[in-house]
JSON list of C-alpha atoms in Angstrom, two decimals:
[
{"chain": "A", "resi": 17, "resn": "UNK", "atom": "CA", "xyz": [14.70, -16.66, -3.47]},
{"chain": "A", "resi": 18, "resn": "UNK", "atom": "CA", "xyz": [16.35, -14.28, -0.78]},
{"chain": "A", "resi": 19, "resn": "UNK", "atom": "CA", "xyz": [16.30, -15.47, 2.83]},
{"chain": "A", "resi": 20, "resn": "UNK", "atom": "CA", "xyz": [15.47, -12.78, 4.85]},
{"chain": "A", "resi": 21, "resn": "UNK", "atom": "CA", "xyz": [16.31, -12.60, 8.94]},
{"chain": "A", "resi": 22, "resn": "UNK", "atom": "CA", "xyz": [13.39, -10.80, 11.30]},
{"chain": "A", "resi": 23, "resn": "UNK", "atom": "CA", "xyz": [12.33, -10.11, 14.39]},
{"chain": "A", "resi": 24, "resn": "UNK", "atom": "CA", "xyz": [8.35, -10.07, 15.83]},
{"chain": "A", "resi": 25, "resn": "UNK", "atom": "CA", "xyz": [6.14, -10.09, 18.82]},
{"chain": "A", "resi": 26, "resn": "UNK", "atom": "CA", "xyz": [3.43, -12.57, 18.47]},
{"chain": "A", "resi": 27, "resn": "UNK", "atom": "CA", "xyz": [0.05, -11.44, 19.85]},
{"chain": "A", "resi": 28, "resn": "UNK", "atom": "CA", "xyz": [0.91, -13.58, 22.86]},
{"chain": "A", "resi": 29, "resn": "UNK", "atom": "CA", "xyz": [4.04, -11.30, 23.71]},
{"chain": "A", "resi": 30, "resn": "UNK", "atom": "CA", "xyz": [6.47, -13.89, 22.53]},
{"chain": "A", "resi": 31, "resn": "UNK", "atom": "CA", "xyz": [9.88, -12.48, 20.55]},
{"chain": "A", "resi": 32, "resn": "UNK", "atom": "CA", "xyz": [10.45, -14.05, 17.76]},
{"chain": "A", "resi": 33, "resn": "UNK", "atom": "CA", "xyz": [13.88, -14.04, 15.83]},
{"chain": "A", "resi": 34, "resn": "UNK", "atom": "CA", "xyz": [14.20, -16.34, 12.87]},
{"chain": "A", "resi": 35, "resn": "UNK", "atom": "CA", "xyz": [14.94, -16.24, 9.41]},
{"chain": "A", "resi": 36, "resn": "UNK", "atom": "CA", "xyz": [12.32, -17.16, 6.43]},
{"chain": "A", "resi": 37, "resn": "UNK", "atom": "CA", "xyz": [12.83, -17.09, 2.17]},
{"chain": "A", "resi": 38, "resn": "UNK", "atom": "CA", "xyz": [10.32, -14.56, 0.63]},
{"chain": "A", "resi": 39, "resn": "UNK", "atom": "CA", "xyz": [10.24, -12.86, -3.17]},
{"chain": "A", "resi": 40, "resn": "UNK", "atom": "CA", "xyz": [11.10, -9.48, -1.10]},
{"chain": "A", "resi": 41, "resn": "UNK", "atom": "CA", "xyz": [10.95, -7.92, 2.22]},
{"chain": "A", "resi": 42, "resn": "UNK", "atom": "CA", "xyz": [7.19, -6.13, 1.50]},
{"chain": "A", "resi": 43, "resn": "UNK", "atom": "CA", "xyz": [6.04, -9.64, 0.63]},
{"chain": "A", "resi": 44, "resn": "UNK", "atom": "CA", "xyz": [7.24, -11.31, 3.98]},
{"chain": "A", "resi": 45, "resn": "UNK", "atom": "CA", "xyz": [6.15, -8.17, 6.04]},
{"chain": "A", "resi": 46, "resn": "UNK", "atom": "CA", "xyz": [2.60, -8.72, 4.90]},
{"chain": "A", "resi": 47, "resn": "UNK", "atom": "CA", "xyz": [2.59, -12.28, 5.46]},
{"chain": "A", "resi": 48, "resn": "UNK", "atom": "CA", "xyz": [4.02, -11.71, 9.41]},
{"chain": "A", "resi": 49, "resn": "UNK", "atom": "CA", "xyz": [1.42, -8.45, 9.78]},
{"chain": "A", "resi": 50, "resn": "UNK", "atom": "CA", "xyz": [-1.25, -10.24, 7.85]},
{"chain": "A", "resi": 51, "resn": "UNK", "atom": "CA", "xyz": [-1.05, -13.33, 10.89]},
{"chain": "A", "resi": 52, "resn": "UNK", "atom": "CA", "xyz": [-1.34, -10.53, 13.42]},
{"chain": "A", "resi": 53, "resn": "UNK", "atom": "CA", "xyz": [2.04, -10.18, 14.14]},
{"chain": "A", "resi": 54, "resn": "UNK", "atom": "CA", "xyz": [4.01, -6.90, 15.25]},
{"chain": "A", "resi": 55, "resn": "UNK", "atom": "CA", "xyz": [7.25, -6.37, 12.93]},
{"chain": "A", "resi": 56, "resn": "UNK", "atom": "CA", "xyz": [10.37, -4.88, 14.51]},
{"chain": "A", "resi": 57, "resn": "UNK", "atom": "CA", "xyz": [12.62, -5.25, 11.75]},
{"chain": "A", "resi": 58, "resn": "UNK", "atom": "CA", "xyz": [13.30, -7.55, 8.51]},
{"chain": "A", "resi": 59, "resn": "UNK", "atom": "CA", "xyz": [16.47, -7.55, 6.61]},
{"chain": "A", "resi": 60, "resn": "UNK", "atom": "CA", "xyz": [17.95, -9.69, 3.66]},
{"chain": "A", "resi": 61, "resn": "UNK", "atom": "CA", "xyz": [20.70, -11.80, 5.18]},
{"chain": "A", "resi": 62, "resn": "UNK", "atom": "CA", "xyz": [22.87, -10.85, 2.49]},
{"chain": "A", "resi": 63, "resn": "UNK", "atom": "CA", "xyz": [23.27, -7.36, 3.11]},
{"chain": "A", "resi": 64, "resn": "UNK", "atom": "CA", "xyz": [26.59, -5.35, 4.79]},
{"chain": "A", "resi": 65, "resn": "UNK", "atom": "CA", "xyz": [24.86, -2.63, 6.45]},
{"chain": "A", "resi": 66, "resn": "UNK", "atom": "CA", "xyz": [21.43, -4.39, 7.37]},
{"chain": "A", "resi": 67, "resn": "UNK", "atom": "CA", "xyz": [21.18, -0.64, 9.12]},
{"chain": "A", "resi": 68, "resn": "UNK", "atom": "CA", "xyz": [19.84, 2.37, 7.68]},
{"chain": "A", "resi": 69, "resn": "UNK", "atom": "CA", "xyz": [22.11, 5.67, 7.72]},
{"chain": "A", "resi": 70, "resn": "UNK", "atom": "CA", "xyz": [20.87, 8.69, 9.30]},
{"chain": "A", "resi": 71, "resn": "UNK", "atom": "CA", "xyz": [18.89, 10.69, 7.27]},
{"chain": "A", "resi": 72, "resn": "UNK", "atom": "CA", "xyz": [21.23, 13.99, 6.17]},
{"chain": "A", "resi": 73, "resn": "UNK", "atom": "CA", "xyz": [18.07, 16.48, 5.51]},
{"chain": "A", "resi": 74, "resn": "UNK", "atom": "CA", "xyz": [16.19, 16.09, 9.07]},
{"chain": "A", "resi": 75, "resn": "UNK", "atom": "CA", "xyz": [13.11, 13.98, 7.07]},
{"chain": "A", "resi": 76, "resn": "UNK", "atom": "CA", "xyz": [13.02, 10.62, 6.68]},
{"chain": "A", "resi": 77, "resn": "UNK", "atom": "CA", "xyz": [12.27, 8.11, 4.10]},
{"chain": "A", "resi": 78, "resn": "UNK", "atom": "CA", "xyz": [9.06, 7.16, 2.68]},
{"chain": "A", "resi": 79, "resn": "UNK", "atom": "CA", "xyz": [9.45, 3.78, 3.53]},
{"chain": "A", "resi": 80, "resn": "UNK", "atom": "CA", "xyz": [10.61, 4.34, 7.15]},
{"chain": "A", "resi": 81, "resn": "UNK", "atom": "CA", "xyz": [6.94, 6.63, 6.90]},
{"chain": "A", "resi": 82, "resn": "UNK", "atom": "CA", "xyz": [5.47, 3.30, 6.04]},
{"chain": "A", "resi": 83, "resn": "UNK", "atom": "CA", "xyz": [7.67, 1.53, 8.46]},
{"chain": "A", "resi": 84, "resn": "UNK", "atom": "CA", "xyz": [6.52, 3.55, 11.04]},
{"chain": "A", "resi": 85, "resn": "UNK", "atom": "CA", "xyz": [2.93, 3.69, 10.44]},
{"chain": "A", "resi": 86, "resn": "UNK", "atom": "CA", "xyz": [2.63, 0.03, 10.40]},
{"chain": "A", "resi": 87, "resn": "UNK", "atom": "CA", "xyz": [4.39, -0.19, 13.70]},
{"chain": "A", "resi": 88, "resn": "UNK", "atom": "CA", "xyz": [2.08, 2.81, 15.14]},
{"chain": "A", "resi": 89, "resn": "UNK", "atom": "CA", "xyz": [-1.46, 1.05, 13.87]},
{"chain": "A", "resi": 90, "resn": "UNK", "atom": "CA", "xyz": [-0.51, -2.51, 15.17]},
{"chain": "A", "resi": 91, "resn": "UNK", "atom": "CA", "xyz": [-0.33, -1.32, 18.74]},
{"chain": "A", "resi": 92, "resn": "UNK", "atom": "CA", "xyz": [-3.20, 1.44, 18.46]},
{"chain": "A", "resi": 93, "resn": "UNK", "atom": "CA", "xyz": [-5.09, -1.82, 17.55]},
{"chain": "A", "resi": 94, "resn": "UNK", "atom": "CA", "xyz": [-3.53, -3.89, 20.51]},
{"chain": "A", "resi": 95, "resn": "UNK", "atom": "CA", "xyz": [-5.21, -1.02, 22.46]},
{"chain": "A", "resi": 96, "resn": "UNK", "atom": "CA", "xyz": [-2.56, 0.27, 23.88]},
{"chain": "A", "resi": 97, "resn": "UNK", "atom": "CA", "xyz": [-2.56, 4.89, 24.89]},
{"chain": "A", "resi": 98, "resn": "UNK", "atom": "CA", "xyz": [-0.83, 6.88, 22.37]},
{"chain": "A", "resi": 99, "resn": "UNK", "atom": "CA", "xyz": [1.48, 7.63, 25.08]},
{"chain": "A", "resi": 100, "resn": "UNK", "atom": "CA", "xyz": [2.85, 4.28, 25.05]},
{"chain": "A", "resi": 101, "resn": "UNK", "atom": "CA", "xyz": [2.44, 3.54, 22.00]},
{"chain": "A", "resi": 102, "resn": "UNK", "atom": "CA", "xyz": [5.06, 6.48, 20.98]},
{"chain": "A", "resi": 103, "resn": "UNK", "atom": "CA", "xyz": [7.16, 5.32, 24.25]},
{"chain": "A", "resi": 104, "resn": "UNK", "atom": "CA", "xyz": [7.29, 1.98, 21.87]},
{"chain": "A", "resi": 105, "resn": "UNK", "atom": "CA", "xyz": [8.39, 3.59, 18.36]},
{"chain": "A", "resi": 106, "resn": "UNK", "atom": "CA", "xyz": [11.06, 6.30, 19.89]},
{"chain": "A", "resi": 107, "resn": "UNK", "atom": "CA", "xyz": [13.26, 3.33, 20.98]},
{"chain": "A", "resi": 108, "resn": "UNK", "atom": "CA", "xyz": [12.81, 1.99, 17.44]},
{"chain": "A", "resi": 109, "resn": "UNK", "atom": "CA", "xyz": [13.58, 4.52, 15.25]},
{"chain": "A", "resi": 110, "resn": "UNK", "atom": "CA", "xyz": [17.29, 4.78, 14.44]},
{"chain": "A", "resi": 111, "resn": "UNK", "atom": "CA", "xyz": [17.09, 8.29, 12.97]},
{"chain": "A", "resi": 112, "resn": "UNK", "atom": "CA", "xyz": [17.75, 10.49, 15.21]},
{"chain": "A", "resi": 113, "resn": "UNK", "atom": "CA", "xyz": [16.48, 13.30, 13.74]},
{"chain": "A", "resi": 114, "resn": "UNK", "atom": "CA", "xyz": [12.84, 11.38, 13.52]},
{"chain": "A", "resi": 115, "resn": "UNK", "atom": "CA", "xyz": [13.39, 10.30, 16.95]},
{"chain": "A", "resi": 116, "resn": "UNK", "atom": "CA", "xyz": [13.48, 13.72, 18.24]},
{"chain": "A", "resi": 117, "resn": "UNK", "atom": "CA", "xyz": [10.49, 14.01, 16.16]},
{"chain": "A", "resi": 118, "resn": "UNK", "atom": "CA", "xyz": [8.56, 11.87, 18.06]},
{"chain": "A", "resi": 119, "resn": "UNK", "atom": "CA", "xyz": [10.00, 12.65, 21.61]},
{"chain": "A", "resi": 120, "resn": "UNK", "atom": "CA", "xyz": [8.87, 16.05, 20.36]},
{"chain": "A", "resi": 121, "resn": "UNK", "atom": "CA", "xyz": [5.06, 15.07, 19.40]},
{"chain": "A", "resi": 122, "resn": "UNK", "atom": "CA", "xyz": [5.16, 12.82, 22.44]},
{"chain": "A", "resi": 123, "resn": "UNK", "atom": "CA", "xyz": [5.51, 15.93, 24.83]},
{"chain": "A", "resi": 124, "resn": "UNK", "atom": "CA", "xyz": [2.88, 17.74, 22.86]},
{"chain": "A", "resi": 125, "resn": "UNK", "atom": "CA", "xyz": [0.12, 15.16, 23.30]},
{"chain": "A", "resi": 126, "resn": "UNK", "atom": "CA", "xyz": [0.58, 14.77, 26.98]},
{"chain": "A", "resi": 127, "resn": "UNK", "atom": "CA", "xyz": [0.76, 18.51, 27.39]},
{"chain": "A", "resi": 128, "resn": "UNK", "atom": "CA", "xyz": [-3.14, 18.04, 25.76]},
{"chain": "A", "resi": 129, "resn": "UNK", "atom": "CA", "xyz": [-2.45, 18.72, 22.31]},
{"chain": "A", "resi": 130, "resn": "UNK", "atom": "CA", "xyz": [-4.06, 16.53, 19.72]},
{"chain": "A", "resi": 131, "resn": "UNK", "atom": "CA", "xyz": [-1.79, 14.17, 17.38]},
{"chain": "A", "resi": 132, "resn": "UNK", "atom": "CA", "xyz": [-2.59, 15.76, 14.38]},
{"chain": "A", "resi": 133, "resn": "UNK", "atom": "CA", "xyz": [-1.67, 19.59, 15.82]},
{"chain": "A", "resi": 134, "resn": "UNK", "atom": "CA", "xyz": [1.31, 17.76, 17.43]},
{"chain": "A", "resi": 135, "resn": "UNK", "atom": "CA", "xyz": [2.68, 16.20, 13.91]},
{"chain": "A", "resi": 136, "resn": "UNK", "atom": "CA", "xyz": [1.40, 19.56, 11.82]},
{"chain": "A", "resi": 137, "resn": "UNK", "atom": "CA", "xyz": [4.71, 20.88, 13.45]},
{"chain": "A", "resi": 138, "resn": "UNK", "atom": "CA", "xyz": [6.76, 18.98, 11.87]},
{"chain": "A", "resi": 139, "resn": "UNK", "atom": "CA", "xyz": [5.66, 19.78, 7.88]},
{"chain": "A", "resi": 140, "resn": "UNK", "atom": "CA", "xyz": [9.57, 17.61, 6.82]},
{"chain": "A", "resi": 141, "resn": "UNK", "atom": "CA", "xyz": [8.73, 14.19, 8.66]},
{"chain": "A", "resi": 142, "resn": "UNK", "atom": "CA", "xyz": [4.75, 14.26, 8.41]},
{"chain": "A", "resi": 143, "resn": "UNK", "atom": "CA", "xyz": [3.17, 15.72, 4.96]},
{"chain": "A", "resi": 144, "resn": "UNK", "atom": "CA", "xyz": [0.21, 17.93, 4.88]},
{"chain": "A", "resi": 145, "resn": "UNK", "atom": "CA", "xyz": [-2.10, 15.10, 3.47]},
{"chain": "A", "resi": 146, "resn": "UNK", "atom": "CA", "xyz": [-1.12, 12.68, 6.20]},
{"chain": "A", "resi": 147, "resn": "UNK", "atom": "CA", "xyz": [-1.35, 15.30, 9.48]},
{"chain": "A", "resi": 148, "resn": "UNK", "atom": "CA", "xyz": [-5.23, 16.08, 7.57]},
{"chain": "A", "resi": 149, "resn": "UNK", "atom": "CA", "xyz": [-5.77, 12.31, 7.77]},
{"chain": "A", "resi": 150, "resn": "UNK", "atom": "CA", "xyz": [-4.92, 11.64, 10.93]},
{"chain": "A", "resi": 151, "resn": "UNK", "atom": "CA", "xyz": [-7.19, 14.75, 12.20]},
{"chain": "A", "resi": 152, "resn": "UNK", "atom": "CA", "xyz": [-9.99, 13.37, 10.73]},
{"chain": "A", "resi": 153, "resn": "UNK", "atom": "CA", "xyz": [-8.95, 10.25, 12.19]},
{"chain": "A", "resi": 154, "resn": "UNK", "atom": "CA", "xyz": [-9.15, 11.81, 15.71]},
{"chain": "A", "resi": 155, "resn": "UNK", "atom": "CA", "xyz": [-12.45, 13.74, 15.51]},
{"chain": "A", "resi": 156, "resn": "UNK", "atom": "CA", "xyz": [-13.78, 10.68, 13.47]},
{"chain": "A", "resi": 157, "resn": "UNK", "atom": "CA", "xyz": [-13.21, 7.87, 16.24]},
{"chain": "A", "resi": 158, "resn": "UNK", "atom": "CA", "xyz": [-11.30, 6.49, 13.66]},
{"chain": "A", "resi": 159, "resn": "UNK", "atom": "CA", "xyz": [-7.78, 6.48, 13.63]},
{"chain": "A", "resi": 160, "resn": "UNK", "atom": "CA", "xyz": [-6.53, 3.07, 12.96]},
{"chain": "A", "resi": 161, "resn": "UNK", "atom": "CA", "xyz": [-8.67, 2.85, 9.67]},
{"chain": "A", "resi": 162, "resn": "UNK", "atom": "CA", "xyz": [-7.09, 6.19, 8.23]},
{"chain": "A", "resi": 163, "resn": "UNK", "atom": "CA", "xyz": [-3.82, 4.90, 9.20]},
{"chain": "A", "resi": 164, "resn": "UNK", "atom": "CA", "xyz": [-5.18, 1.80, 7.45]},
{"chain": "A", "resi": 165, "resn": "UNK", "atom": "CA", "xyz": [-5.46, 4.08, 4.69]},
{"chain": "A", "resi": 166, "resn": "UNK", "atom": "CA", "xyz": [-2.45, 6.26, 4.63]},
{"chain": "A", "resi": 167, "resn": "UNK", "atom": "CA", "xyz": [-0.35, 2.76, 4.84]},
{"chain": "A", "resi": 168, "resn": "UNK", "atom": "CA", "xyz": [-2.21, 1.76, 1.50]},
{"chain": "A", "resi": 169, "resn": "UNK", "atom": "CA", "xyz": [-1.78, 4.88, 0.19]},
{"chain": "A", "resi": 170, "resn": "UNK", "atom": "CA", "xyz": [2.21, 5.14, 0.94]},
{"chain": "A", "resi": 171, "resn": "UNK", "atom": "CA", "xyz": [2.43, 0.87, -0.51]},
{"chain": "A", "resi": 172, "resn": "UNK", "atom": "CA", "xyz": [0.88, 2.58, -3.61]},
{"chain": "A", "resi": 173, "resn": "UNK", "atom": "CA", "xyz": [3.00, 5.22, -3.89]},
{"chain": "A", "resi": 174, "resn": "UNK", "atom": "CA", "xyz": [6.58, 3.68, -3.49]},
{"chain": "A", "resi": 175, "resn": "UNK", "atom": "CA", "xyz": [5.09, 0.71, -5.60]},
{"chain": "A", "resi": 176, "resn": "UNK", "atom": "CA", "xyz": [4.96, 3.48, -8.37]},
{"chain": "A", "resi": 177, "resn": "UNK", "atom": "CA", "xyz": [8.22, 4.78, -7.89]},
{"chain": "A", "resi": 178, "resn": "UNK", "atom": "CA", "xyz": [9.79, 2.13, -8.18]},
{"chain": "A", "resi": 179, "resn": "UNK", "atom": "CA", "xyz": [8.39, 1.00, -11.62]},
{"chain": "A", "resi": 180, "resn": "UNK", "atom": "CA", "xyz": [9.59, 4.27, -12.75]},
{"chain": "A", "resi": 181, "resn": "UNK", "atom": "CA", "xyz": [12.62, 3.86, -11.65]},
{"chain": "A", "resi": 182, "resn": "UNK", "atom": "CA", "xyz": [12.82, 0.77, -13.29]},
{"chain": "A", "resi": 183, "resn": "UNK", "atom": "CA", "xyz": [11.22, 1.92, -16.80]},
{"chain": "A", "resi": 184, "resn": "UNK", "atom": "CA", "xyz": [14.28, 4.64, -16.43]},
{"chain": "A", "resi": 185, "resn": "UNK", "atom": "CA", "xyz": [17.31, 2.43, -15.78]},
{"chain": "A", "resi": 186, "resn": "UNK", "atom": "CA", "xyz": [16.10, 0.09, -18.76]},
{"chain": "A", "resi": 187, "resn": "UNK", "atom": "CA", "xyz": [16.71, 2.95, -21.56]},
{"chain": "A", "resi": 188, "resn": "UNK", "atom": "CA", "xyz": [20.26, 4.40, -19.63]},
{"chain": "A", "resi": 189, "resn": "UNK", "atom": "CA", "xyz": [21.79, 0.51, -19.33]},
{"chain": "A", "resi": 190, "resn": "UNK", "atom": "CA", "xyz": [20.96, 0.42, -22.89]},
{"chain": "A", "resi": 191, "resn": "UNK", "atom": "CA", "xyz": [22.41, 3.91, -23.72]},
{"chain": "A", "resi": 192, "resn": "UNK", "atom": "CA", "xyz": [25.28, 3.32, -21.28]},
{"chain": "A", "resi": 193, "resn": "UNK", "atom": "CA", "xyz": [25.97, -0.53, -23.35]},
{"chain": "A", "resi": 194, "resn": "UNK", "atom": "CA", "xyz": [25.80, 1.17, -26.76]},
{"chain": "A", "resi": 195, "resn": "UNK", "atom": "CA", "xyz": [28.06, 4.16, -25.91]},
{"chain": "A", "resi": 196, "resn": "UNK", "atom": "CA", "xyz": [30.67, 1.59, -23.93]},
{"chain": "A", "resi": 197, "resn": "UNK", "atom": "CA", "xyz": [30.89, -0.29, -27.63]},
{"chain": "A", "resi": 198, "resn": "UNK", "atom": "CA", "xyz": [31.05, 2.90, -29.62]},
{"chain": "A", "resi": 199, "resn": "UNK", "atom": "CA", "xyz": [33.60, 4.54, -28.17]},
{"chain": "A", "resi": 200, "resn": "UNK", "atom": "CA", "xyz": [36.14, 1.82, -26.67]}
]
């Protein structure tokens, strides 16, 4: 089983670093979220780069989406102002193009602007669906249960990608194997 290395805040305010073995790093994210821990990062000791490039396109990845959202509803349900709580992810995020993003969004909400109005300006980062979720979220009262929500929703969705991902590279390693023996 891989050992992974992390980092976390315990409810307490404690920083954790440690290492722990886990089937993958979604598995031992949900254990350290599910005992109300906040997740800064987790990577597989075994790993080079245990650091994400840049994104090339100005979006970002739907797992730093996820990554991000997790981050953002764990201290919306520590209670802490949106203000803060994107003072807290902008010195996470390594992209920089997402970072400006949220430095961005961040000047918007304190200028009065809601959340979702801030993030609808940014259509490459934040999808249609999720900046319509997290409006309802606002005039709703409930924000960290649609964020609940959209996490589910994006676990789903990568979950699904990568089976077919994996029902694709079955059929080409077996092409690739009978067309290495054929023709050398």
């Amino acid at each position: 089983m891989p050992i992974f290395q992390y980092k976390i805040a315990r409810e307490n305010g404690a920083i954790i670093e440690d290492t722990a073995e886990a089937e993958s790093e979604e598995i031992l994210r949900s254990r350290l979220e599910g005992e109300g821990n906040l997740v800064f990062y987790i990577r597989n000791k075994g790993e080079i780069f245990p650091f994400r490039l840049p994104s090339l396109k100005g979006s970002v990845s739907p797992n730093d989406l996820l990554i991000f959202n997790q981050q953002f509803l764990a201290l919306l349900k520590a209670g802490l102002p949106i203000i803060t709580c994107f003072d807290i992810l902008v010195e996470r995020i390594t992209n920089k193009a997402f970072k400006d993003t949220l430095l961005s969004i961040k000047k918007d909400v304190k200028a009065g602007a809601s959340i979702s109005d801030a993030m609808g300006k940014h259509p490459k980062i934040f999808p249609e669906l999720y900046t319509a979720s997290i409006c309802t979220g606002e005039q709703t009262g409930g924000l960290p249960e649609v964020i609940q929500r959209y996490i589910s929703y994006l676990k789903k969705n990568l979950a699904l990608k990568k089976k077919i991902k994996s029902a694709i590279a079955y059929p080409i390693f077996l092409a690739w194997g009978f067309f290495d023996a054929v023709l050398f």
